[in-house]
């Protein structure tokens, strides 16, 4: 029979039966302060309407309108002689590649009259065409008016000609003096870019390409180097897998630079071979929320459990009950099982070795090339800078001053570099430290190619002319390699020539049409090593402490590349349902221990305690705290990618957690928190609506009963139709109608069903709807007032372990942490 758990949206709803009425009474208690909110004439030029909120945030279409008139595929608007392939009001689609240094997707770009307006997945690309929320929102970043709009020299506007003179002078001086010329770039798996840099190095022999990523997957790359002998991440496929066990691995998110969401959803279709999912983690992740069984343990305990599972798999034995249960399931499934781990190199190595022992079919042997960071190489670069060996430093849209845990030291060191050139999109710390600045072109304005994984080659094409005076790094390298005004400086021609050599029999135009193509690079990964004893020792060296921290990336923000995108800032976190913030997540019991509070005010708005967070002597001040059911006791979580200074109107939201991240280990011990006595105002939308007591609206049933018992079985049915008592007796809800019956067999019929085994809750559909329907953002204050404008909403439900009477035991004035403890017991 069906589970007797109850589902509820928040503990506040469970506690207060009158909550819905209170919300209704408070919603329009006062007029919406539109003019106070948006009507600053100095900022907007005039009083504005609520629909003009994007203007306040710095998003404009004025420059875009001019750029669209000279779009690469459209010659002029309005039409004197209309191009045969353009019909006003009818969209055109162009296959391209979304890549911003962190996210990748093969996409279709929807345009109207020369302006990109929507990003869609490329169906020909399969898993590589799936778009997350950040890919969907990237079209808005094109229209960001906070971007650097033209080249700068010594902080003043200048022409490309003058900036190129400055750079060429620096290159010549460095070459003559034998000093290094360093191009510091994010991971860039572009074969044409690599070929171009090789030619640039041929002209300037001291040139070096160094990779720097804010969120580098360094531990995963180090583990791959050890186990596979190659510095490339393994590609997994959960089709054909019947058991996945994850240790801190948020594999439906940014794990190993490639979400497994698509194959996970396919494998989760109910049936005899339906994928079973076990999650062992500290933070309450969305991957964990989708699991069948979830063990919440602090990081040190997760490490211990992983080691014990490995020992049991290889025959060394274990006395740990949890590890024994997991190991027995893994051994029973054999090759149809897979283990995924994250947090440190040691954890990743042990997971690879377990998969090798199981001969897991989820391991495809394909290599993912999207991450290239090498910590040793980066440290070598820092040594060059500190030794005064670097004559020219060119940064390609990276900002180590913000995102590296020793960013202040980096900022001080590069003052000794005579020529610092920043290819940047915002006036960030790297922009300020550079003597010359070149605005970077948006991916929707650029030509390019990417080789994301074994056997795949993807092309990028512009869908609009450059809105501002920007230039992609490849165009700059051509100028600096060939000299100014050289006919060979056209990057389109350069790309086409190189792509043609890669594509073989496929024409360049056909490849552009496809977007995704076959690559001759057949590099594969195979198990070739792995030191289990060393990995176990590394995990053992992680010292347990009263509080341990887990750093992570949120589905909306990622590494912070698009932090100035208001669509992403306003997108509620799928678990906390908070927007416009990052915060420290803490368990209910720890909240009680440290006297952390989350309370609703009279307007049903959530407020919470603020703390100073100290990790190994590094302190981040004024961090808000959110009490998160499912967070392991003794652990706290904090999202990266927030708190970016001088990167746009909205980017300086939240706190910067990168000073706590060493680039390798996402779990950290020796954590302390200290209450400041101040209170933070959260912007959440979870309490906008309530279930009005209908706590069994969400049904849960074991797989065996789902398969073998009819849902409407009179006695054991898990989803029996709702019945109402009428004057004619008890009748199913579908048989009761207030209106006279009529023939509805003709005409349109509409039905919508969501497969909750396939929907993982990541919110890409919300942003896609926002882009498609021009849904405005409203800002943090309006979100707090429950006035979001979303057409779609994905709610989060908590589930208690056993059936309880609603409000039973809740009249004793229990605090929120106590209520969560009552509802979830030890394992929720």
XYZ file of N, CA and C in Angstrom, residues 67-171:
315
model
N 22.920 46.841 -33.490
C 23.732 45.690 -33.871
C 22.941 44.710 -34.719
N 21.651 44.555 -34.411
C 20.823 43.598 -35.143
C 20.615 44.013 -36.593
N 20.721 45.321 -36.850
C 20.573 45.775 -38.233
C 21.708 45.290 -39.116
N 22.836 44.940 -38.512
C 23.977 44.457 -39.274
C 24.354 43.059 -38.794
N 23.365 42.253 -38.460
C 23.625 40.909 -37.974
C 24.318 40.079 -39.032
N 25.077 39.087 -38.644
C 25.811 38.262 -39.620
C 24.915 37.604 -40.650
N 23.644 37.363 -40.286
C 22.764 36.652 -41.214
C 21.673 37.548 -41.773
N 21.611 38.801 -41.344
C 20.574 39.719 -41.798
C 21.227 41.042 -42.169
N 20.950 41.553 -43.380
C 21.684 42.713 -43.878
C 21.093 44.036 -43.431
N 19.776 44.163 -43.442
C 19.210 45.448 -43.055
C 17.767 45.287 -42.632
N 17.338 46.136 -41.726
C 15.956 46.171 -41.257
C 15.608 47.645 -41.068
N 14.522 48.175 -41.577
C 13.478 47.470 -42.328
C 13.937 47.066 -43.727
N 13.155 46.201 -44.376
C 13.573 45.627 -45.649
C 13.109 46.487 -46.823
N 14.038 46.786 -47.708
C 13.681 47.351 -49.005
C 13.443 46.194 -49.963
N 14.447 45.315 -50.028
C 14.267 44.040 -50.718
C 14.431 42.975 -49.637
N 13.336 42.368 -49.237
C 13.352 41.449 -48.103
C 14.136 40.188 -48.439
N 15.116 39.819 -47.597
C 15.796 38.544 -47.801
C 14.782 37.401 -47.788
N 14.987 36.434 -48.666
C 13.987 35.382 -48.831
C 13.866 34.497 -47.597
N 14.892 34.483 -46.731
C 14.849 33.595 -45.570
C 14.394 34.299 -44.305
N 13.967 35.564 -44.404
C 13.530 36.311 -43.226
C 12.089 36.746 -43.405
N 11.256 36.343 -42.468
C 9.866 36.794 -42.440
C 9.655 37.496 -41.107
N 9.363 38.804 -41.118
C 9.184 39.514 -39.846
C 8.180 38.800 -38.946
N 8.587 38.619 -37.672
C 7.725 37.951 -36.715
C 7.886 36.447 -36.671
N 8.596 35.889 -37.657
C 8.820 34.440 -37.687
C 10.279 34.183 -37.304
N 10.526 33.386 -36.281
C 11.907 33.213 -35.810
C 12.754 32.355 -36.732
N 14.044 32.631 -36.730
C 15.047 31.775 -37.362
C 15.870 31.104 -36.271
N 16.346 29.901 -36.539
C 17.158 29.157 -35.578
C 18.531 28.877 -36.170
N 19.559 29.010 -35.334
C 20.931 28.760 -35.763
C 21.606 27.830 -34.758
N 22.201 26.771 -35.261
C 22.938 25.862 -34.382
C 24.228 26.530 -33.954
N 24.529 26.440 -32.675
C 25.759 27.025 -32.162
C 26.174 26.270 -30.904
N 27.173 26.820 -30.221
C 27.692 26.185 -29.011
C 27.767 27.209 -27.902
N 27.122 26.901 -26.791
C 27.225 27.749 -25.610
C 28.421 27.282 -24.787
N 29.371 28.193 -24.612
C 30.531 27.908 -23.771
C 31.038 29.221 -23.211
N 31.112 29.303 -21.892
C 31.559 30.537 -21.246
C 32.750 30.297 -20.323
N 33.409 29.164 -20.477
C 34.523 28.821 -19.613
C 34.127 27.889 -18.495
N 32.821 27.787 -18.219
C 32.347 26.890 -17.166
C 31.309 25.909 -17.686
N 30.302 26.402 -18.399
C 29.219 25.566 -18.909
C 29.372 25.338 -20.403
N 28.897 24.167 -20.847
C 28.909 23.822 -22.269
C 27.561 23.230 -22.656
N 27.089 23.575 -23.857
C 25.914 22.915 -24.423
C 25.874 23.193 -25.917
N 25.521 22.187 -26.684
C 25.246 22.384 -28.110
C 23.800 22.843 -28.214
N 23.579 24.001 -28.821
C 22.271 24.647 -28.725
C 21.760 25.114 -30.084
N 20.480 25.470 -30.087
C 19.865 26.199 -31.180
C 19.515 27.587 -30.648
N 19.941 28.610 -31.351
C 19.675 29.989 -30.932
C 18.500 30.519 -31.739
N 17.455 30.890 -31.033
C 16.264 31.446 -31.675
C 16.447 32.948 -31.842
N 16.270 33.444 -33.059
C 16.433 34.879 -33.326
C 15.173 35.434 -33.985
N 14.936 36.700 -33.725
C 13.876 37.443 -34.431
C 14.476 38.733 -34.962
N 14.380 38.911 -36.261
C 14.894 40.108 -36.917
C 16.301 40.455 -36.455
N 17.143 39.439 -36.309
C 18.548 39.678 -36.013
C 18.916 39.691 -34.550
N 17.947 39.499 -33.647
C 18.256 39.537 -32.223
C 18.036 38.169 -31.592
N 19.040 37.606 -30.946
C 18.845 36.343 -30.222
C 17.885 36.558 -29.052
N 16.900 35.684 -28.937
C 15.918 35.861 -27.868
C 15.714 34.605 -27.027
N 16.222 33.469 -27.449
C 15.942 32.229 -26.722
C 16.992 31.184 -27.068
N 17.356 30.364 -26.068
C 18.294 29.262 -26.267
C 17.526 27.949 -26.130
N 17.656 27.082 -27.115
C 17.025 25.764 -27.079
C 18.086 24.676 -27.198
N 17.825 23.497 -26.651
C 18.769 22.385 -26.830
C 18.843 21.969 -28.294
N 20.014 21.534 -28.706
C 20.193 20.980 -30.051
C 19.848 19.498 -29.988
N 18.727 19.077 -30.568
C 18.319 17.675 -30.436
C 19.316 16.694 -31.040
N 20.122 17.175 -31.993
C 21.097 16.284 -32.631
C 22.261 15.964 -31.700
N 22.410 16.716 -30.608
C 23.577 16.556 -29.746
C 23.343 15.594 -28.585
N 22.111 15.123 -28.409
C 21.853 14.191 -27.312
C 22.153 14.811 -25.961
N 22.913 14.085 -25.122
C 23.230 14.577 -23.779
C 23.968 15.906 -23.812
N 24.804 16.120 -24.830
C 25.591 17.349 -24.908
C 24.756 18.552 -25.323
N 23.507 18.320 -25.690
C 22.634 19.421 -26.077
C 21.699 19.870 -24.978
N 21.761 19.204 -23.838
C 20.854 19.565 -22.755
C 21.304 20.873 -22.102
N 20.365 21.775 -21.903
C 20.689 23.090 -21.359
C 20.240 23.190 -19.908
N 21.116 23.723 -19.065
C 20.735 23.989 -17.680
C 20.203 25.414 -17.577
N 19.898 25.844 -16.363
C 19.338 27.183 -16.160
C 20.301 28.260 -16.632
N 21.598 28.034 -16.434
C 22.582 29.062 -16.804
C 22.682 29.201 -18.320
N 22.591 28.098 -19.038
C 22.612 28.175 -20.499
C 21.374 28.899 -21.009
N 20.221 28.598 -20.414
C 18.994 29.269 -20.827
C 19.063 30.771 -20.550
N 19.679 31.139 -19.431
C 19.731 32.552 -19.041
C 20.808 33.331 -19.775
N 21.712 32.637 -20.444
C 22.864 33.313 -21.047
C 22.460 34.315 -22.117
N 21.281 34.145 -22.715
C 20.849 35.102 -23.733
C 20.656 36.485 -23.121
N 20.252 36.557 -21.845
C 20.083 37.853 -21.199
C 21.429 38.526 -20.968
N 22.460 37.731 -20.702
C 23.788 38.304 -20.463
C 24.307 39.046 -21.685
N 23.823 38.686 -22.878
C 24.209 39.401 -24.087
C 23.805 40.872 -24.004
N 22.686 41.154 -23.365
C 22.122 42.498 -23.331
C 22.552 43.295 -22.103
N 23.554 42.813 -21.401
C 24.004 43.441 -20.157
C 24.697 44.764 -20.443
N 24.106 45.832 -19.967
C 24.659 47.165 -20.202
C 25.827 47.484 -19.277
N 26.086 46.599 -18.294
C 27.209 46.801 -17.379
C 28.524 46.283 -17.953
N 28.488 45.711 -19.127
C 29.715 45.179 -19.720
C 30.680 46.310 -20.083
N 31.969 45.963 -20.155
C 32.961 46.906 -20.678
C 32.648 47.105 -22.157
N 32.533 48.357 -22.583
C 32.014 48.627 -23.926
C 33.072 48.948 -24.961
N 34.277 49.321 -24.518
C 35.310 49.610 -25.503
C 36.682 49.477 -24.855
N 37.723 49.367 -25.663
C 39.075 49.170 -25.120
C 39.498 50.311 -24.206
N 40.373 49.985 -23.277
C 40.885 50.964 -22.327
C 42.410 50.896 -22.297
N 43.021 52.031 -22.038
C 44.460 52.110 -21.852
C 44.714 53.077 -20.703
N 45.346 52.554 -19.660
C 45.581 53.353 -18.452
C 44.279 53.948 -17.911
N 43.205 53.162 -17.975
C 41.922 53.557 -17.409
C 41.095 54.475 -18.269
N 41.586 54.843 -19.461
C 40.860 55.764 -20.327
C 40.413 55.056 -21.601
N 39.271 55.499 -22.156
C 38.784 54.929 -23.412
C 39.827 55.115 -24.500
N 40.009 54.057 -25.300
C 41.003 54.137 -26.365
C 40.555 53.266 -27.533
N 41.225 53.375 -28.653
C 40.900 52.564 -29.826
C 41.668 51.245 -29.775
N 41.178 50.258 -30.533
C 41.901 48.995 -30.648
C 43.306 49.235 -31.207
N 43.409 50.196 -32.113
C 44.699 50.477 -32.739
C 45.737 50.873 -31.693
N 45.373 51.767 -30.782
C 46.303 52.214 -29.753
C 46.607 51.108 -28.740
N 45.579 50.342 -28.376
C 45.796 49.238 -27.435
C 46.709 48.188 -28.052
N 46.514 47.886 -29.327
C 47.382 46.907 -30.001
C 48.824 47.405 -30.074
N 48.998 48.707 -30.291
C 50.358 49.268 -30.273
C 51.026 49.011 -28.928
N 50.270 49.220 -27.850
C 50.788 49.003 -26.499
C 51.170 47.542 -26.300
N 50.283 46.631 -26.704
C 50.552 45.205 -26.494
C 51.724 44.739 -27.353
N 51.767 45.152 -28.613
C 52.854 44.737 -29.502
C 54.202 45.244 -28.986
N 54.193 46.434 -28.410
C 55.419 46.969 -27.822
C 55.868 46.088 -26.656
N 54.913 45.687 -25.814
C 55.237 44.834 -24.678
C 55.725 43.464 -25.116
N 55.103 42.897 -26.143
C 55.512 41.583 -26.654
C 56.937 41.635 -27.202
